[in-house]
Amino acid sequence: MPRAYAQLTEEQAGHFLERGFVTVPGAFDPAAARPWIADAWLRFGYDRDDPESWMQKRIHLAARSRVDARAFAPAAWRCAADLAGGQERLRLPWQWGDSFIANLGVGGDRPWQPPSPDVGGWHKDGDFFRHFLDSPEQALLTFVLWTDMRHKGGGTFVAADSVPVVARFLAEHPEGVLPGEFPYATMIGQCRDFVEMTGKAGDVVLLHPFTLHATSQNVLGVARLITNPALALREPMNFSRPDAGDFSLVERAILRGLGVDRLGFVPAAPREAIVPERVRRQQARAAAEDARLAAARSHRPFG
Ligand SMILES: O=C(O)CCC(=O)C(=O)O
Ligand SMILES: [Fe+2]
């Protein structure tokens, strides 16, 4: 018997199995994020009212402040737990931070291209570990929308039929795959179902961790801020649970992609943490961000 869901409808569960994502509209109050966003502009060193000052079009900040997502966005938390097979399978706390990924006009100087294998940058998330079919480090891929994400305005591109492609590749590589080792061009060439994710500030999109996605062009000249907070499983995924009703939706989508009912998967190499280039870039920004935040605070009359 499949378990009852706390938040998901059967229709959403079916959609997740078919296309690898569900949206939780209005999952949090975007007004609560105003101080974080104001600080983000200080950290960028840009005037938010002057797009001319937005020199670097894509910036991924490190987190400086965090909230507990269970309290901040309870419906998103319940939905994540439903997808991962229950709250008890997830590592707590689930922290969301101000680690904004800003699209301030990527490719704004070119005509907008819809999602296809021809646009660059397709990838799977998880730049911080060696990937196995059953990896616990990333239970879900998540997009938290801190600003509206509008058509042609930096809506992340998603390949909704990429889960089977990634699952097959990982099943063929029990020794694991380093983040830079995926043959993304070949993989995305096997996908046909492309989506431009759009939504409102406060929406959260929860996606299968094997979903290939890419930064899109933002030709609107309106800043778009998202985060992709990691959420980890307590234990690796298990594709040979004795009771099929115990498979999570994430596990079921993988089994379905591989065309099997169960699978005895054993990693053939140790799990491995990796320090990504992203973290080095973020550390290199830190001193300049500190200085800009301190300067702004010292100019506030009553701060
Ligand atoms: O900026 C986006 O739309 C996507 C960013 C992304 O996928 C990433 O940073 O991993
Ligand atoms: Fe990503």
Coordinates of C-alpha atoms and ligand atoms in Angstrom, one line a residue:
M1 CA 0.0 0.0 0.0
P2 CA 1.5 3.4 -0.9
R3 CA 1.7 5.7 2.1
A4 CA -0.7 8.6 2.6
Y5 CA 0.8 12.0 1.7
A6 CA 0.9 14.9 4.2
Q7 CA 0.8 17.6 1.5
L8 CA 0.9 16.1 -2.1
T9 CA -2.2 15.3 -4.0
E10 CA -2.2 12.0 -6.0
E11 CA -2.2 14.2 -9.1
Q12 CA 1.0 16.0 -8.0
A13 CA 2.6 12.6 -7.1
G14 CA 1.8 11.3 -10.6
H15 CA 3.2 14.5 -12.2
F16 CA 6.4 14.1 -10.2
L17 CA 6.8 10.5 -11.4
E18 CA 6.2 11.6 -15.0
R19 CA 8.0 14.9 -15.2
G20 CA 10.1 15.2 -12.0
F21 CA 8.8 18.4 -10.4
V22 CA 6.0 19.9 -8.3
T23 CA 5.4 23.5 -7.4
V24 CA 4.3 24.8 -4.0
P25 CA 2.8 28.2 -4.7
G26 CA 3.0 30.8 -1.9
A27 CA 5.1 28.6 0.2
F28 CA 6.5 31.5 2.2
D29 CA 6.0 35.2 2.7
P30 CA 8.4 37.0 0.4
A31 CA 8.1 40.2 2.6
A32 CA 10.1 38.4 5.3
A33 CA 13.0 38.3 2.9
R34 CA 13.3 42.1 2.3
P35 CA 16.3 42.6 4.7
W36 CA 18.1 39.7 3.0
I37 CA 17.5 41.1 -0.4
A38 CA 18.5 44.6 0.7
D39 CA 21.8 43.1 2.0
A40 CA 22.3 41.1 -1.2
W41 CA 22.4 44.4 -3.2
L42 CA 25.0 45.8 -0.8
R43 CA 26.9 42.5 -1.2
F44 CA 26.7 42.7 -5.0
G45 CA 28.0 46.3 -4.8
Y46 CA 25.2 47.4 -7.2
D47 CA 22.5 50.0 -7.1
R48 CA 19.3 48.0 -7.4
D49 CA 17.6 50.9 -9.2
D50 CA 20.3 51.3 -11.7
P51 CA 20.6 48.2 -14.0
E52 CA 23.6 50.0 -15.7
S53 CA 25.6 49.2 -12.5
W54 CA 24.9 45.5 -12.8
M55 CA 28.3 44.5 -14.3
Q56 CA 28.3 40.8 -13.5
K57 CA 25.1 39.2 -14.7
R58 CA 25.3 36.1 -12.7
I59 CA 26.3 36.0 -9.0
H60 CA 25.9 33.2 -6.5
L61 CA 26.4 34.5 -3.0
A62 CA 27.3 32.4 0.0
A63 CA 24.8 32.2 2.9
R64 CA 25.4 34.6 5.7
S65 CA 21.9 34.2 7.4
R66 CA 19.7 31.2 7.7
V67 CA 16.2 30.2 8.6
D68 CA 14.7 26.8 9.5
A69 CA 12.6 25.9 6.4
R70 CA 10.2 23.7 8.4
A71 CA 9.0 26.8 10.2
F72 CA 9.5 29.3 7.4
A73 CA 7.8 27.3 4.6
P74 CA 5.9 24.4 6.2
A75 CA 4.0 23.4 3.1
A76 CA 7.2 23.1 1.1
W77 CA 8.7 21.0 4.0
R78 CA 5.7 18.6 4.0
C79 CA 5.9 18.3 0.2
A80 CA 9.6 17.6 0.3
A81 CA 9.0 14.9 3.0
D82 CA 6.3 13.4 0.9
L83 CA 8.6 13.2 -2.1
A84 CA 11.5 11.8 -0.1
G85 CA 9.5 9.1 1.6
G86 CA 8.7 10.7 4.9
Q87 CA 10.2 13.2 7.3
E88 CA 12.1 10.6 9.2
R89 CA 14.2 10.0 6.0
L90 CA 15.4 13.6 5.9
R91 CA 18.4 15.2 7.7
L92 CA 17.4 18.1 9.9
P93 CA 17.6 21.0 10.1
W94 CA 16.6 22.0 6.6
Q95 CA 18.2 25.4 6.4
W96 CA 17.5 28.1 3.8
G97 CA 20.0 30.9 3.6
D98 CA 20.5 34.1 1.7
S99 CA 22.8 32.3 -0.8
F100 CA 21.1 34.0 -3.6
I101 CA 21.7 33.0 -7.2
A102 CA 21.1 36.2 -9.1
N103 CA 20.3 36.4 -12.8
L104 CA 20.8 40.1 -13.5
G105 CA 20.6 39.9 -17.2
V106 CA 22.5 36.8 -18.4
G107 CA 22.5 36.9 -22.3
G108 CA 20.5 40.2 -22.2
D109 CA 22.4 41.3 -25.3
R110 CA 21.0 38.5 -27.5
P111 CA 17.5 37.5 -28.6
W112 CA 16.0 35.1 -26.1
Q113 CA 16.2 31.5 -26.9
P114 CA 13.7 28.9 -25.6
P115 CA 15.0 25.9 -23.8
S116 CA 16.7 23.2 -26.0
P117 CA 19.9 21.2 -26.0
D118 CA 21.4 24.1 -27.9
V119 CA 21.5 26.4 -24.9
G120 CA 24.5 25.8 -22.8
G121 CA 24.9 25.1 -19.1
W122 CA 22.8 22.0 -18.6
H123 CA 23.8 20.2 -15.4
K124 CA 22.6 18.2 -12.4
D125 CA 23.1 19.9 -9.0
G126 CA 25.5 18.6 -6.4
D127 CA 28.9 20.1 -7.0
F128 CA 30.1 19.0 -3.5
F129 CA 30.1 15.2 -3.7
R130 CA 30.9 12.1 -5.8
H131 CA 27.6 11.0 -7.4
F132 CA 26.1 7.5 -7.1
L133 CA 22.7 6.2 -8.1
D134 CA 21.8 6.1 -4.4
S135 CA 23.5 9.3 -3.2
P136 CA 22.0 10.7 0.0
E137 CA 23.7 14.1 -0.2
Q138 CA 20.9 15.6 -2.3
A139 CA 17.4 14.4 -1.6
L140 CA 15.8 16.9 -4.0
L141 CA 16.7 19.7 -6.3
T142 CA 15.0 22.9 -5.0
F143 CA 14.2 26.3 -6.4
V144 CA 13.1 28.9 -3.9
L145 CA 11.8 32.0 -5.6
W146 CA 12.7 35.2 -3.7
T147 CA 11.6 37.4 -6.6
D148 CA 9.1 36.8 -9.4
M149 CA 10.6 34.6 -12.1
R150 CA 9.0 35.8 -15.4
H151 CA 8.9 34.5 -18.9
K152 CA 12.2 35.5 -20.6
G153 CA 13.4 36.9 -17.2
G154 CA 15.7 34.2 -16.1
G155 CA 13.3 31.3 -15.4
T156 CA 15.5 28.3 -14.9
F157 CA 15.3 25.8 -17.8
V158 CA 14.4 22.3 -16.9
A159 CA 14.5 19.0 -18.9
A160 CA 11.5 17.3 -17.5
D161 CA 12.4 13.9 -19.1
S162 CA 16.0 13.9 -17.9
V163 CA 15.6 11.6 -14.8
P164 CA 15.8 8.3 -16.8
V165 CA 18.8 9.6 -18.7
V166 CA 20.8 10.5 -15.5
A167 CA 19.6 7.3 -13.8
R168 CA 20.9 5.1 -16.6
F169 CA 24.2 6.8 -16.6
L170 CA 24.6 6.5 -12.8
A171 CA 23.5 2.9 -12.9
E172 CA 26.3 2.2 -15.5
H173 CA 28.8 3.9 -13.2
P174 CA 28.8 2.2 -9.8
E175 CA 32.3 3.7 -9.2
G176 CA 30.6 7.1 -9.0
V177 CA 30.8 10.2 -11.1
L178 CA 32.6 13.4 -10.1
P179 CA 30.6 16.6 -10.7
G180 CA 32.7 17.6 -13.7
E181 CA 32.5 14.2 -15.3
F182 CA 28.9 14.0 -16.5
P183 CA 28.6 14.0 -20.3
Y184 CA 26.0 16.7 -20.2
A185 CA 25.9 17.5 -24.0
T186 CA 25.2 13.8 -24.8
M187 CA 22.7 13.6 -21.9
I188 CA 20.7 16.6 -22.8
G189 CA 20.6 15.5 -26.4
Q190 CA 18.4 12.6 -25.3
C191 CA 15.8 14.9 -23.8
R192 CA 12.7 16.3 -25.5
D193 CA 10.5 17.8 -22.7
F194 CA 11.8 21.2 -21.9
V195 CA 10.2 23.7 -19.4
E196 CA 11.0 27.3 -18.7
M197 CA 10.2 27.5 -14.9
T198 CA 8.3 30.7 -14.0
G199 CA 6.6 31.7 -10.8
K200 CA 5.9 34.3 -8.1
A201 CA 8.1 35.4 -5.2
G202 CA 7.2 32.9 -2.4
D203 CA 6.8 29.9 -4.7
V204 CA 9.0 26.8 -4.3
V205 CA 9.7 24.2 -6.9
L206 CA 10.7 20.8 -5.8
L207 CA 12.4 18.7 -8.4
H208 CA 13.9 15.2 -8.7
P209 CA 17.6 15.4 -7.8
F210 CA 18.5 13.9 -11.2
T211 CA 16.8 16.7 -13.1
L212 CA 19.0 18.4 -15.7
H213 CA 18.5 22.2 -15.7
A214 CA 20.2 25.3 -16.9
T215 CA 20.5 29.0 -16.3
S216 CA 18.4 30.9 -18.9
Q217 CA 18.8 34.3 -20.5
N218 CA 17.2 37.2 -18.8
V219 CA 16.3 39.8 -21.4
L220 CA 13.8 41.7 -19.2
G221 CA 16.3 43.8 -17.3
V222 CA 14.6 42.8 -14.0
A223 CA 16.7 41.1 -11.4
R224 CA 15.8 37.5 -10.5
L225 CA 16.9 35.9 -7.2
I226 CA 16.5 32.3 -6.4
T227 CA 18.2 29.8 -4.0
N228 CA 18.6 26.1 -4.4
P229 CA 18.9 24.9 -0.8
A230 CA 20.3 21.4 -0.3
L231 CA 18.3 18.9 1.5
A232 CA 20.0 15.6 2.4
L233 CA 18.7 12.1 3.2
R234 CA 19.8 10.4 6.4
E235 CA 20.6 7.2 4.5
P236 CA 21.3 6.5 0.9
M237 CA 18.4 5.7 -1.3
N238 CA 17.3 2.1 -1.4
F239 CA 16.1 0.4 -4.6
S240 CA 15.5 -3.0 -3.1
R241 CA 13.0 -2.3 -0.2
P242 CA 11.1 -5.5 0.5
D243 CA 7.7 -3.7 0.5
A244 CA 7.3 -1.7 -2.8
G245 CA 5.0 0.7 -0.9
D246 CA 8.1 1.9 1.0
F247 CA 9.8 3.3 -2.0
S248 CA 9.9 7.1 -2.0
L249 CA 8.6 8.9 -5.1
V250 CA 12.2 9.9 -5.9
E251 CA 13.2 6.2 -5.8
R252 CA 10.2 5.2 -7.8
A253 CA 11.0 7.7 -10.5
I254 CA 14.5 6.2 -10.8
L255 CA 13.3 2.6 -10.9
R256 CA 10.7 3.6 -13.5
G257 CA 13.5 5.4 -15.5
L258 CA 15.5 2.2 -15.4
G259 CA 12.5 0.1 -16.3
V260 CA 12.8 -2.2 -13.3
D261 CA 10.7 -2.9 -10.2
R262 CA 13.7 -3.1 -7.8
L263 CA 17.5 -3.0 -8.1
G264 CA 20.3 -4.2 -5.8
F265 CA 22.7 -1.2 -6.2
V266 CA 26.0 -1.2 -4.3
P267 CA 28.5 1.7 -4.8
A268 CA 31.8 0.4 -6.0
A269 CA 33.9 3.3 -4.5
P270 CA 33.8 5.3 -1.3
R271 CA 31.5 8.2 -1.0
E272 CA 33.5 11.4 -1.3
A273 CA 33.0 15.1 -0.4
I274 CA 34.4 17.7 -2.8
V275 CA 35.1 21.4 -2.2
P276 CA 33.6 23.1 -5.2
E277 CA 35.0 25.9 -7.2
R278 CA 31.9 27.8 -6.2
V279 CA 33.0 27.9 -2.6
R280 CA 36.4 29.2 -3.5
R281 CA 34.8 32.0 -5.6
Q282 CA 32.5 32.9 -2.7
Q283 CA 35.4 33.0 -0.2
A284 CA 37.2 35.4 -2.6
R285 CA 34.2 37.8 -2.5
A286 CA 33.8 37.7 1.3
A287 CA 36.2 40.5 2.3
A288 CA 34.7 43.0 -0.3
E289 CA 31.2 42.1 0.9
D290 CA 32.2 42.6 4.5
A291 CA 33.5 46.0 3.7
R292 CA 30.4 47.1 1.7
L293 CA 28.1 45.9 4.5
A294 CA 30.1 47.6 7.2
A295 CA 30.2 50.9 5.2
A296 CA 26.4 50.8 4.6
R297 CA 25.8 50.2 8.3
S298 CA 28.0 53.0 9.5
H299 CA 26.1 55.4 7.2
R300 CA 22.7 54.5 8.6
P301 CA 21.8 57.3 11.0
F302 CA 20.1 55.2 13.7
G303 CA 21.6 51.8 12.8
Ligands
LIG1 O1 20.2 30.5 -12.1 C1 19.5 29.6 -12.5 O2 18.5 29.8 -13.0 C2 19.9 28.2 -12.2 C3 21.2 28.1 -11.3 C4 21.6 26.7 -11.1 O3 21.1 25.8 -11.5 C5 22.8 26.5 -10.2 O4 23.4 27.4 -9.7 O5 23.0 25.3 -9.9
FE2 FE 21.8 23.9 -10.7

